[in-house]
Amino acid sequence: MFKFDYDSNNSCSSDPSQFMREIILISFLGPDQPNQFTRLMQVLSVHSLQILDVGQAVIHNQLTLGIVVSSDDQTATALAMKEILILAHDIGLTVRFKPISASEYDQWVSEGGQTRYIVTALAPELTASHLQAVTQIVSSQGFNIETVTRLSGRPELNGAVEGPKRSCVQFGLKGQMLDATAMRAACLRLSAELSVDVAVQEDNAYRRNRRLVCFDMDSTLIEQEVIDELAIEAGVGEQVAEITERAMQGELDFQQSFRARVALLKGMDASVLPQIAERLTVTEGAERLISTLKALGYRTAILSGGFQYFAEYLQEKLGIDEVHANILDVQDGVVTGEVKGHIVDGARKALLLRELAEKMDISLEQAIAVGDGANDLPMLSIAGLGVAFRAKPLVRQNANQAISSVGLDGVLYLLGVHDKDLSRA
C-alpha cells in the first residue's frame, strides 16, 4: 500500500496517481479567506468524492480545516488531490493528505457512540496555569480533548473591562470517565486552590435543551438572608442570624429552625417590609442571567425558603415567571410570628420543581436548579443541572456543579452560551 503525506509548501516526490487508499484525511492550515470552503467543495463535488467528516476552526483569522473523503474511483481521487494542491497553493493554504485504513475508520466510527463530556472552566481571568491544571484532571480520567472553545468575550489588551471580569473556556471530551467521584473531588480541590470553577457535564440532548430554571432567593438571587434583615428590624438580629447560619450549614432541621426564627419576629410592625425590599441587593450577574434566559425562551421560577412578599418583589423587578415561598402571617399590620400554609423546605422545593416540570411537560433532565444552602440540595439533586452558587461547603460537595469565582450569569456558560450571542438575545 502507498502512503502519501503532502505539504503544498514542499515538493512531492511521489505521483498522486499511484495513491491506492479509498479514505483520505485532507488537512488545511493558513489564512482564512471568503469562499475557500466553497471552492474546496466544488473540487470534491466535480470528482464525486464522498465526505465522511468535516471540521473547521478559525482563530485570529487563521484557518484549520479537516475533511475526511472517500472514493472507489482511484483515478478520480488522484485528480481531485491534484486540483486540491493547485487550489491550496492559489489561496495560500498548506495542505496535507493522510491515508486512513478501513480498520482505522471502523474504529473511529465505533468511538462515535461513546459518551461525550463537556468540561467548563470559569474564573474572572483564566491563565495558562488554570488551563494546565484543568486539562491535567481531564487527562488523568482517560479523556482526550476534541474541541476547545472560548465562550467569554475576547479581552482588551489594555485590560479595560465593562462590569465584572469573567473568563470561560469549554472543552469537548471523548472517552470513558474512569472515576466520576475522583474527578469531582479533583475539581473541587482545584477550585479551592486556584479560585477556578470546573463543571463536568455529560454532553447529551438534555444538556442542549434545558427549558426551566428554578432559583433559591436568599443568598442566591439576592445577597442577603431576608429573615436576618427582618430580625434586625425586630431587634433580634443576633439570635436569628445564628439559627440561620446553622440551618444553612445543615446542622439544624429547616422547618424547626424556620419556625423558631419566625417566632422571634412576633410583634414587628409590617410597615418595614417595603423598606427592606428596597434595600435588597440583587446578586452580581442575576439581571443579566434572567434577561438572557427570558430572551432564549426559558421559564424561570423562585423556589424559596424565604418569604413570598420579597419573592414577588423580585419577580416584578427581574421578570421571573412564578414564585413559591413562605407567607408571613400579618394581622392588623403586625407580624404574628407564624407562617401560613406549607413551609417551603428542601423537600417542598424538590416537589415544586417536579410539579413545574410536569406542568411544562418536560423531563427533570431539562430543569436547572440554583441555590446555596442545605435546604436547596433536594432540588439540586433531581435537576438535570444542579448548581451550588457561592454555596456552603456541604452544598458544594454534594451538588452536581458549583460556581463561586464569577457572578450568577456564569450559569449561562454551563448552558454553552457564548458572550457574542448575548447581544442578539
Tab-separated table of C-alpha atoms in Angstrom:
chain	number	residue	atom	x	y	z
A	1	MET	CA	0.000	0.000	0.000
A	2	PHE	CA	1.171	3.503	-0.797
A	3	LYS	CA	1.462	6.091	1.943
A	4	PHE	CA	1.110	9.703	0.841
A	5	ASP	CA	1.611	12.795	3.014
A	6	TYR	CA	1.926	16.032	1.093
A	7	ASP	CA	2.628	19.625	2.123
A	8	SER	CA	1.848	22.188	-0.591
A	9	ASN	CA	4.808	24.286	0.545
A	10	ASN	CA	7.175	21.427	-0.308
A	11	SER	CA	7.733	19.345	-3.422
A	12	CYS	CA	6.099	15.913	-3.675
A	13	SER	CA	8.366	13.010	-4.504
A	14	SER	CA	5.542	10.599	-5.375
A	15	ASP	CA	2.962	10.501	-8.122
A	16	PRO	CA	-0.556	11.012	-6.702
A	17	SER	CA	-1.985	8.726	-9.382
A	18	GLN	CA	-0.329	5.791	-7.609
A	19	PHE	CA	-2.344	6.504	-4.481
A	20	MET	CA	-4.494	3.440	-3.712
A	21	ARG	CA	-6.269	4.406	-0.491
A	22	GLU	CA	-10.015	4.841	-0.571
A	23	ILE	CA	-10.226	7.013	2.575
A	24	ILE	CA	-8.148	10.185	2.993
A	25	LEU	CA	-7.903	12.881	5.652
A	26	ILE	CA	-7.213	16.246	3.990
A	27	SER	CA	-5.908	18.894	6.399
A	28	PHE	CA	-5.632	22.600	5.603
A	29	LEU	CA	-3.858	25.358	7.509
A	30	GLY	CA	-3.487	29.014	6.623
A	31	PRO	CA	-5.157	32.429	6.411
A	32	ASP	CA	-8.946	32.428	6.391
A	33	GLN	CA	-10.496	33.974	3.292
A	34	PRO	CA	-14.003	34.216	1.811
A	35	ASN	CA	-15.234	31.349	-0.383
A	36	GLN	CA	-12.368	28.984	0.483
A	37	PHE	CA	-14.681	26.245	1.674
A	38	THR	CA	-16.984	26.630	-1.315
A	39	ARG	CA	-14.100	26.308	-3.768
A	40	LEU	CA	-12.756	23.215	-1.998
A	41	MET	CA	-16.196	21.596	-2.011
A	42	GLN	CA	-16.505	22.325	-5.711
A	43	VAL	CA	-13.373	20.261	-6.432
A	44	LEU	CA	-14.604	17.333	-4.342
A	45	SER	CA	-18.037	17.575	-5.949
A	46	VAL	CA	-16.719	17.513	-9.509
A	47	HIS	CA	-14.908	14.250	-8.778
A	48	SER	CA	-17.802	12.795	-6.704
A	49	LEU	CA	-15.771	12.224	-3.550
A	50	GLN	CA	-17.861	11.234	-0.537
A	51	ILE	CA	-17.412	13.399	2.562
A	52	LEU	CA	-17.260	11.277	5.721
A	53	ASP	CA	-16.417	14.044	8.185
A	54	VAL	CA	-15.572	17.739	8.222
A	55	GLY	CA	-14.499	20.208	10.905
A	56	GLN	CA	-13.195	23.761	10.899
A	57	ALA	CA	-11.915	26.341	13.395
A	58	VAL	CA	-10.692	29.907	12.891
A	59	ILE	CA	-8.546	31.705	15.480
A	60	HIS	CA	-7.311	35.232	14.719
A	61	ASN	CA	-8.100	34.723	11.026
A	62	GLN	CA	-6.035	31.529	10.868
A	63	LEU	CA	-7.939	28.580	9.445
A	64	THR	CA	-7.651	24.954	10.472
A	65	LEU	CA	-9.838	22.663	8.356
A	66	GLY	CA	-10.048	18.889	8.155
A	67	ILE	CA	-12.046	16.825	5.658
A	68	VAL	CA	-12.253	13.021	5.507
A	69	VAL	CA	-13.159	11.854	1.996
A	70	SER	CA	-13.740	8.503	0.362
A	71	SER	CA	-13.981	7.237	-3.202
A	72	ASP	CA	-13.982	3.886	-5.022
A	73	ASP	CA	-12.549	5.571	-8.110
A	74	GLN	CA	-8.804	5.907	-7.584
A	75	THR	CA	-8.388	7.976	-10.736
A	76	ALA	CA	-10.988	10.473	-9.549
A	77	THR	CA	-9.288	10.612	-6.160
A	78	ALA	CA	-5.895	11.308	-7.732
A	79	LEU	CA	-7.320	14.051	-9.968
A	80	ALA	CA	-9.118	15.631	-7.018
A	81	MET	CA	-5.933	15.624	-4.946
A	82	LYS	CA	-4.018	17.272	-7.773
A	83	GLU	CA	-6.630	20.019	-8.122
A	84	ILE	CA	-6.732	20.479	-4.340
A	85	LEU	CA	-2.954	21.012	-4.350
A	86	ILE	CA	-3.217	23.669	-7.044
A	87	LEU	CA	-6.143	25.391	-5.349
A	88	ALA	CA	-4.469	25.307	-1.924
A	89	HIS	CA	-1.355	26.916	-3.351
A	90	ASP	CA	-3.500	29.524	-5.091
A	91	ILE	CA	-5.313	30.555	-1.888
A	92	GLY	CA	-2.275	30.309	0.386
A	93	LEU	CA	-3.146	27.180	2.359
A	94	THR	CA	-0.841	24.417	3.493
A	95	VAL	CA	-2.453	21.050	2.757
A	96	ARG	CA	-1.661	17.513	3.846
A	97	PHE	CA	-3.175	14.225	2.735
A	98	LYS	CA	-3.174	11.310	5.144
A	99	PRO	CA	-4.464	7.865	4.153
A	100	ILE	CA	-6.786	6.124	6.609
A	101	SER	CA	-7.176	2.344	6.586
A	102	ALA	CA	-10.592	0.703	6.695
A	103	SER	CA	-9.869	-0.672	10.180
A	104	GLU	CA	-8.862	2.778	11.448
A	105	TYR	CA	-12.041	4.242	10.019
A	106	ASP	CA	-14.199	1.495	11.539
A	107	GLN	CA	-12.652	2.154	14.952
A	108	TRP	CA	-13.326	5.888	14.552
A	109	VAL	CA	-16.964	5.178	13.702
A	110	SER	CA	-17.360	2.882	16.711
A	111	GLU	CA	-15.992	5.573	19.001
A	112	GLY	CA	-18.762	7.876	17.793
A	113	GLY	CA	-21.158	6.050	20.096
A	114	GLN	CA	-19.147	6.796	23.222
A	115	THR	CA	-20.487	9.154	25.832
A	116	ARG	CA	-19.147	12.653	25.326
A	117	TYR	CA	-18.495	15.146	28.096
A	118	ILE	CA	-18.244	18.912	28.343
A	119	VAL	CA	-15.868	20.487	30.854
A	120	THR	CA	-16.340	24.192	31.514
A	121	ALA	CA	-13.637	26.251	33.230
A	122	LEU	CA	-14.713	29.585	34.775
A	123	ALA	CA	-12.771	32.330	36.536
A	124	PRO	CA	-12.509	36.128	36.498
A	125	GLU	CA	-9.409	35.559	34.374
A	126	LEU	CA	-8.227	32.183	33.100
A	127	THR	CA	-4.478	31.721	32.977
A	128	ALA	CA	-2.290	29.053	31.438
A	129	SER	CA	-1.852	27.636	34.954
A	130	HIS	CA	-5.629	27.272	35.293
A	131	LEU	CA	-5.989	25.527	31.946
A	132	GLN	CA	-2.990	23.276	32.599
A	133	ALA	CA	-4.497	22.168	35.910
A	134	VAL	CA	-7.927	21.553	34.369
A	135	THR	CA	-6.569	19.539	31.452
A	136	GLN	CA	-4.371	17.518	33.792
A	137	ILE	CA	-7.527	16.400	35.606
A	138	VAL	CA	-9.115	15.608	32.248
A	139	SER	CA	-6.130	13.511	31.150
A	140	SER	CA	-5.984	11.654	34.460
A	141	GLN	CA	-9.532	10.430	33.802
A	142	GLY	CA	-8.597	8.933	30.431
A	143	PHE	CA	-10.229	11.617	28.287
A	144	ASN	CA	-8.964	13.055	25.037
A	145	ILE	CA	-9.747	16.703	24.283
A	146	GLU	CA	-11.522	17.002	20.922
A	147	THR	CA	-12.557	20.671	20.966
A	148	VAL	CA	-11.564	23.810	22.853
A	149	THR	CA	-13.946	26.781	22.676
A	150	ARG	CA	-13.744	30.167	24.351
A	151	LEU	CA	-17.260	31.189	25.434
A	152	SER	CA	-16.360	34.513	27.047
A	153	GLY	CA	-15.572	37.619	25.019
A	154	ARG	CA	-12.086	38.500	23.873
A	155	PRO	CA	-10.230	40.599	26.470
A	156	GLU	CA	-8.894	44.049	25.649
A	157	LEU	CA	-5.104	44.380	25.632
A	158	ASN	CA	-5.296	47.429	27.902
A	159	GLY	CA	-7.257	45.390	30.450
A	160	ALA	CA	-10.315	47.637	30.205
A	161	VAL	CA	-13.461	45.706	31.118
A	162	GLU	CA	-17.027	46.923	31.460
A	163	GLY	CA	-18.552	45.323	34.535
A	164	PRO	CA	-17.254	42.250	36.401
A	165	LYS	CA	-14.447	40.236	34.839
A	166	ARG	CA	-15.271	36.723	33.706
A	167	SER	CA	-13.490	34.230	31.510
A	168	CYS	CA	-14.689	30.842	30.273
A	169	VAL	CA	-13.231	28.054	28.164
A	170	GLN	CA	-15.199	24.940	27.234
A	171	PHE	CA	-13.565	21.585	26.451
A	172	GLY	CA	-15.276	18.850	24.441
A	173	LEU	CA	-14.051	15.438	25.595
A	174	LYS	CA	-14.033	11.936	24.159
A	175	GLY	CA	-13.540	8.798	26.195
A	176	GLN	CA	-14.902	6.901	29.173
A	177	MET	CA	-14.662	8.515	32.599
A	178	LEU	CA	-12.577	6.310	34.905
A	179	ASP	CA	-13.872	7.569	38.252
A	180	ALA	CA	-16.581	10.251	38.426
A	181	THR	CA	-16.205	10.668	42.195
A	182	ALA	CA	-12.462	11.198	41.935
A	183	MET	CA	-12.892	13.697	39.114
A	184	ARG	CA	-15.487	15.666	41.081
A	185	ALA	CA	-13.193	15.751	44.131
A	186	ALA	CA	-10.260	16.914	41.998
A	187	CYS	CA	-12.356	19.732	40.527
A	188	LEU	CA	-13.409	20.901	43.996
A	189	ARG	CA	-9.791	20.889	45.196
A	190	LEU	CA	-8.730	22.872	42.161
A	191	SER	CA	-11.488	25.407	42.783
A	192	ALA	CA	-10.323	25.910	46.360
A	193	GLU	CA	-6.646	26.167	45.439
A	194	LEU	CA	-6.780	28.333	42.306
A	195	SER	CA	-10.202	30.037	42.501
A	196	VAL	CA	-11.360	28.482	39.246
A	197	ASP	CA	-14.695	26.705	38.830
A	198	VAL	CA	-14.756	23.470	36.833
A	199	ALA	CA	-18.060	21.954	35.705
A	200	VAL	CA	-18.272	18.475	34.172
A	201	GLN	CA	-21.420	17.553	32.226
A	202	GLU	CA	-22.413	14.677	30.012
A	203	ASP	CA	-22.874	16.083	26.529
A	204	ASN	CA	-26.310	14.742	25.705
A	205	ALA	CA	-29.530	16.061	24.147
A	206	TYR	CA	-30.870	17.178	27.534
A	207	ARG	CA	-27.866	19.420	28.156
A	208	ARG	CA	-28.615	21.230	24.923
A	209	ASN	CA	-32.351	21.502	25.592
A	210	ARG	CA	-32.866	22.838	29.101
A	211	ARG	CA	-36.208	24.638	29.482
A	212	LEU	CA	-36.778	25.524	33.157
A	213	VAL	CA	-34.559	27.322	35.693
A	214	CYS	CA	-35.506	27.398	39.390
A	215	PHE	CA	-33.696	29.687	41.832
A	216	ASP	CA	-33.359	29.887	45.540
A	217	MET	CA	-33.752	33.527	46.586
A	218	ASP	CA	-31.789	34.412	49.738
A	219	SER	CA	-28.004	34.485	49.158
A	220	THR	CA	-28.631	33.328	45.590
A	221	LEU	CA	-30.708	35.857	43.649
A	222	ILE	CA	-30.081	38.414	46.377
A	223	GLU	CA	-27.052	38.832	48.607
A	224	GLN	CA	-28.949	38.957	51.887
A	225	GLU	CA	-30.885	36.488	54.004
A	226	VAL	CA	-34.216	38.328	54.304
A	227	ILE	CA	-35.112	36.793	57.624
A	228	ASP	CA	-31.915	38.269	59.051
A	229	GLU	CA	-32.930	41.689	57.720
A	230	LEU	CA	-36.342	41.300	59.348
A	231	ALA	CA	-34.703	40.253	62.589
A	232	ILE	CA	-32.539	43.365	62.642
A	233	GLU	CA	-35.672	45.495	62.359
A	234	ALA	CA	-37.285	43.459	65.160
A	235	GLY	CA	-34.223	43.810	67.382
A	236	VAL	CA	-33.427	40.081	67.416
A	237	GLY	CA	-30.750	40.071	64.746
A	238	GLU	CA	-28.048	38.101	66.528
A	239	GLN	CA	-30.371	35.331	67.701
A	240	VAL	CA	-31.901	34.813	64.252
A	241	ALA	CA	-28.592	35.070	62.355
A	242	GLU	CA	-27.096	32.304	64.487
A	243	ILE	CA	-30.033	29.986	63.791
A	244	THR	CA	-29.979	30.873	60.070
A	245	GLU	CA	-26.301	30.033	59.685
A	246	ARG	CA	-26.655	26.695	61.452
A	247	ALA	CA	-29.652	25.813	59.264
A	248	MET	CA	-27.822	26.712	56.035
A	249	GLN	CA	-24.847	24.605	57.134
A	250	GLY	CA	-27.211	21.652	57.542
A	251	GLU	CA	-26.790	21.479	61.318
A	252	LEU	CA	-30.486	22.087	62.064
A	253	ASP	CA	-33.756	20.825	60.620
A	254	PHE	CA	-35.037	23.595	58.360
A	255	GLN	CA	-38.705	23.533	59.391
A	256	GLN	CA	-37.895	23.561	63.095
A	257	SER	CA	-35.305	26.319	62.755
A	258	PHE	CA	-37.547	28.344	60.452
A	259	ARG	CA	-40.469	28.338	62.879
A	260	ALA	CA	-38.108	29.315	65.708
A	261	ARG	CA	-36.773	32.269	63.744
A	262	VAL	CA	-40.195	33.476	62.605
A	263	ALA	CA	-41.497	33.276	66.174
A	264	LEU	CA	-38.818	35.792	67.192
A	265	LEU	CA	-40.384	38.311	64.782
A	266	LYS	CA	-43.668	38.389	66.643
A	267	GLY	CA	-44.953	41.925	67.204
A	268	MET	CA	-42.881	43.570	64.469
A	269	ASP	CA	-44.583	46.359	62.513
A	270	ALA	CA	-45.237	45.078	58.967
A	271	SER	CA	-44.686	48.576	57.542
A	272	VAL	CA	-40.947	47.811	57.442
A	273	LEU	CA	-41.401	45.162	54.714
A	274	PRO	CA	-41.318	47.618	51.767
A	275	GLN	CA	-38.272	49.353	53.239
A	276	ILE	CA	-36.410	46.047	53.488
A	277	ALA	CA	-37.399	45.105	49.941
A	278	GLU	CA	-35.999	48.365	48.587
A	279	ARG	CA	-32.602	47.820	50.156
A	280	LEU	CA	-32.146	44.240	48.960
A	281	THR	CA	-29.072	43.814	46.764
A	282	VAL	CA	-29.531	41.752	43.616
A	283	THR	CA	-26.627	39.335	43.182
A	284	GLU	CA	-23.937	40.113	40.618
A	285	GLY	CA	-24.973	38.747	37.226
A	286	ALA	CA	-28.575	37.937	38.201
A	287	GLU	CA	-30.215	40.554	35.992
A	288	ARG	CA	-28.052	39.600	33.008
A	289	LEU	CA	-28.812	35.918	33.568
A	290	ILE	CA	-32.588	36.336	33.911
A	291	SER	CA	-32.938	38.680	30.937
A	292	THR	CA	-30.923	36.295	28.759
A	293	LEU	CA	-32.913	33.256	29.876
A	294	LYS	CA	-36.164	35.072	29.093
A	295	ALA	CA	-34.888	36.068	25.644
A	296	LEU	CA	-33.878	32.463	24.952
A	297	GLY	CA	-37.326	31.166	25.925
A	298	TYR	CA	-36.567	29.594	29.304
A	299	ARG	CA	-39.180	29.593	32.039
A	300	THR	CA	-37.942	30.838	35.415
A	301	ALA	CA	-39.146	30.376	38.992
A	302	ILE	CA	-38.175	31.264	42.544
A	303	LEU	CA	-38.463	28.375	44.993
A	304	SER	CA	-37.561	29.968	48.285
A	305	GLY	CA	-37.462	29.137	51.958
A	306	GLY	CA	-37.776	32.908	52.415
A	307	PHE	CA	-40.923	34.982	52.191
A	308	GLN	CA	-43.489	35.421	49.422
A	309	TYR	CA	-43.623	39.209	49.818
A	310	PHE	CA	-39.958	39.606	48.859
A	311	ALA	CA	-40.081	36.875	46.221
A	312	GLU	CA	-42.910	38.741	44.484
A	313	TYR	CA	-40.898	41.963	44.733
A	314	LEU	CA	-38.032	40.238	42.918
A	315	GLN	CA	-40.436	38.646	40.462
A	316	GLU	CA	-41.529	42.092	39.312
A	317	LYS	CA	-38.020	43.552	39.392
A	318	LEU	CA	-36.323	40.752	37.433
A	319	GLY	CA	-39.193	39.384	35.349
A	320	ILE	CA	-39.402	35.935	36.973
A	321	ASP	CA	-42.312	33.831	35.712
A	322	GLU	CA	-43.551	32.483	39.042
A	323	VAL	CA	-42.645	32.301	42.720
A	324	HIS	CA	-43.225	29.890	45.603
A	325	ALA	CA	-42.175	30.935	49.108
A	326	ASN	CA	-43.421	31.179	52.690
A	327	ILE	CA	-46.302	33.512	53.515
A	328	LEU	CA	-45.563	35.624	56.586
A	329	ASP	CA	-48.723	35.994	58.672
A	330	VAL	CA	-49.661	39.619	59.339
A	331	GLN	CA	-52.685	40.664	61.415
A	332	ASP	CA	-53.711	44.319	61.804
A	333	GLY	CA	-50.367	45.461	60.429
A	334	VAL	CA	-48.337	43.376	62.879
A	335	VAL	CA	-46.308	40.211	62.271
A	336	THR	CA	-47.797	37.350	64.333
A	337	GLY	CA	-44.706	35.157	64.414
A	338	GLU	CA	-46.424	32.485	62.292
A	339	VAL	CA	-46.500	31.477	58.616
A	340	LYS	CA	-49.497	30.499	56.529
A	341	GLY	CA	-49.748	27.214	54.629
A	342	HIS	CA	-46.914	24.850	53.778
A	343	ILE	CA	-43.390	25.730	54.786
A	344	VAL	CA	-41.136	25.700	51.742
A	345	ASP	CA	-38.304	23.494	52.973
A	346	GLY	CA	-35.925	21.341	50.953
A	347	ALA	CA	-38.445	18.574	50.313
A	348	ARG	CA	-41.084	21.034	49.160
A	349	LYS	CA	-38.630	22.763	46.825
A	350	ALA	CA	-37.981	19.411	45.151
A	351	LEU	CA	-41.732	18.728	44.958
A	352	LEU	CA	-42.397	22.143	43.411
A	353	LEU	CA	-39.637	21.562	40.857
A	354	ARG	CA	-41.224	18.252	39.872
A	355	GLU	CA	-44.645	19.889	39.573
A	356	LEU	CA	-43.307	22.696	37.391
A	357	ALA	CA	-41.567	20.212	35.095
A	358	GLU	CA	-44.748	18.147	34.816
A	359	LYS	CA	-46.794	21.255	34.067
A	360	MET	CA	-44.370	22.166	31.284
A	361	ASP	CA	-44.362	18.542	30.063
A	362	ILE	CA	-40.578	18.330	30.231
A	363	SER	CA	-38.122	15.911	31.812
A	364	LEU	CA	-36.355	16.805	35.047
A	365	GLU	CA	-33.188	16.455	32.976
A	366	GLN	CA	-34.285	19.654	31.209
A	367	ALA	CA	-34.545	21.536	34.503
A	368	ILE	CA	-31.858	23.650	36.192
A	369	ALA	CA	-31.806	24.427	39.904
A	370	VAL	CA	-29.558	27.035	41.538
A	371	GLY	CA	-29.088	27.528	45.277
A	372	ASP	CA	-26.625	27.964	48.100
A	373	GLY	CA	-27.992	26.273	51.233
A	374	ALA	CA	-28.525	22.775	52.577
A	375	ASN	CA	-32.275	23.118	52.006
A	376	ASP	CA	-31.535	23.508	48.275
A	377	LEU	CA	-29.824	20.133	47.941
A	378	PRO	CA	-33.034	18.130	47.265
A	379	MET	CA	-33.898	20.238	44.221
A	380	LEU	CA	-30.275	20.474	43.096
A	381	SER	CA	-30.009	16.683	43.169
A	382	ILE	CA	-33.051	15.973	40.980
A	383	ALA	CA	-32.482	18.705	38.381
A	384	GLY	CA	-30.604	17.828	35.224
A	385	LEU	CA	-28.224	20.644	36.110
A	386	GLY	CA	-27.910	21.480	39.810
A	387	VAL	CA	-25.663	24.454	40.546
A	388	ALA	CA	-24.375	25.354	44.005
A	389	PHE	CA	-23.809	29.100	43.764
A	390	ARG	CA	-21.306	30.626	46.214
A	391	ALA	CA	-22.521	27.858	48.467
A	392	LYS	CA	-21.711	26.427	51.845
A	393	PRO	CA	-19.054	23.629	51.832
A	394	LEU	CA	-21.649	20.903	52.429
A	395	VAL	CA	-23.665	22.065	49.436
A	396	ARG	CA	-20.645	22.411	47.144
A	397	GLN	CA	-19.553	18.881	47.960
A	398	ASN	CA	-22.965	17.374	47.200
A	399	ALA	CA	-24.201	19.415	44.236
A	400	ASN	CA	-23.624	18.427	40.599
A	401	GLN	CA	-21.806	21.662	39.817
A	402	ALA	CA	-20.548	24.676	41.739
A	403	ILE	CA	-19.877	28.306	40.810
A	404	SER	CA	-18.058	30.609	43.212
A	405	SER	CA	-15.494	32.605	41.224
A	406	VAL	CA	-17.865	34.590	38.968
A	407	GLY	CA	-21.357	36.051	39.128
A	408	LEU	CA	-24.684	34.295	38.735
A	409	ASP	CA	-24.560	34.807	34.969
A	410	GLY	CA	-21.792	32.192	34.940
A	411	VAL	CA	-24.693	29.713	34.697
A	412	LEU	CA	-25.046	30.792	31.053
A	413	TYR	CA	-21.646	29.283	30.268
A	414	LEU	CA	-22.794	25.931	31.646
A	415	LEU	CA	-25.553	26.109	29.048
A	416	GLY	CA	-22.965	26.690	26.316
A	417	VAL	CA	-23.998	30.310	25.702
A	418	HIS	CA	-21.309	32.488	24.072
A	419	ASP	CA	-20.877	36.109	25.099
A	420	LYS	CA	-21.090	37.037	21.422
A	421	ASP	CA	-24.619	35.606	21.342
A	422	LEU	CA	-25.887	37.795	24.188
A	423	SER	CA	-26.168	40.949	22.075
A	424	ARG	CA	-28.664	39.070	19.895
A	425	ALA	CA	-30.623	37.570	22.786
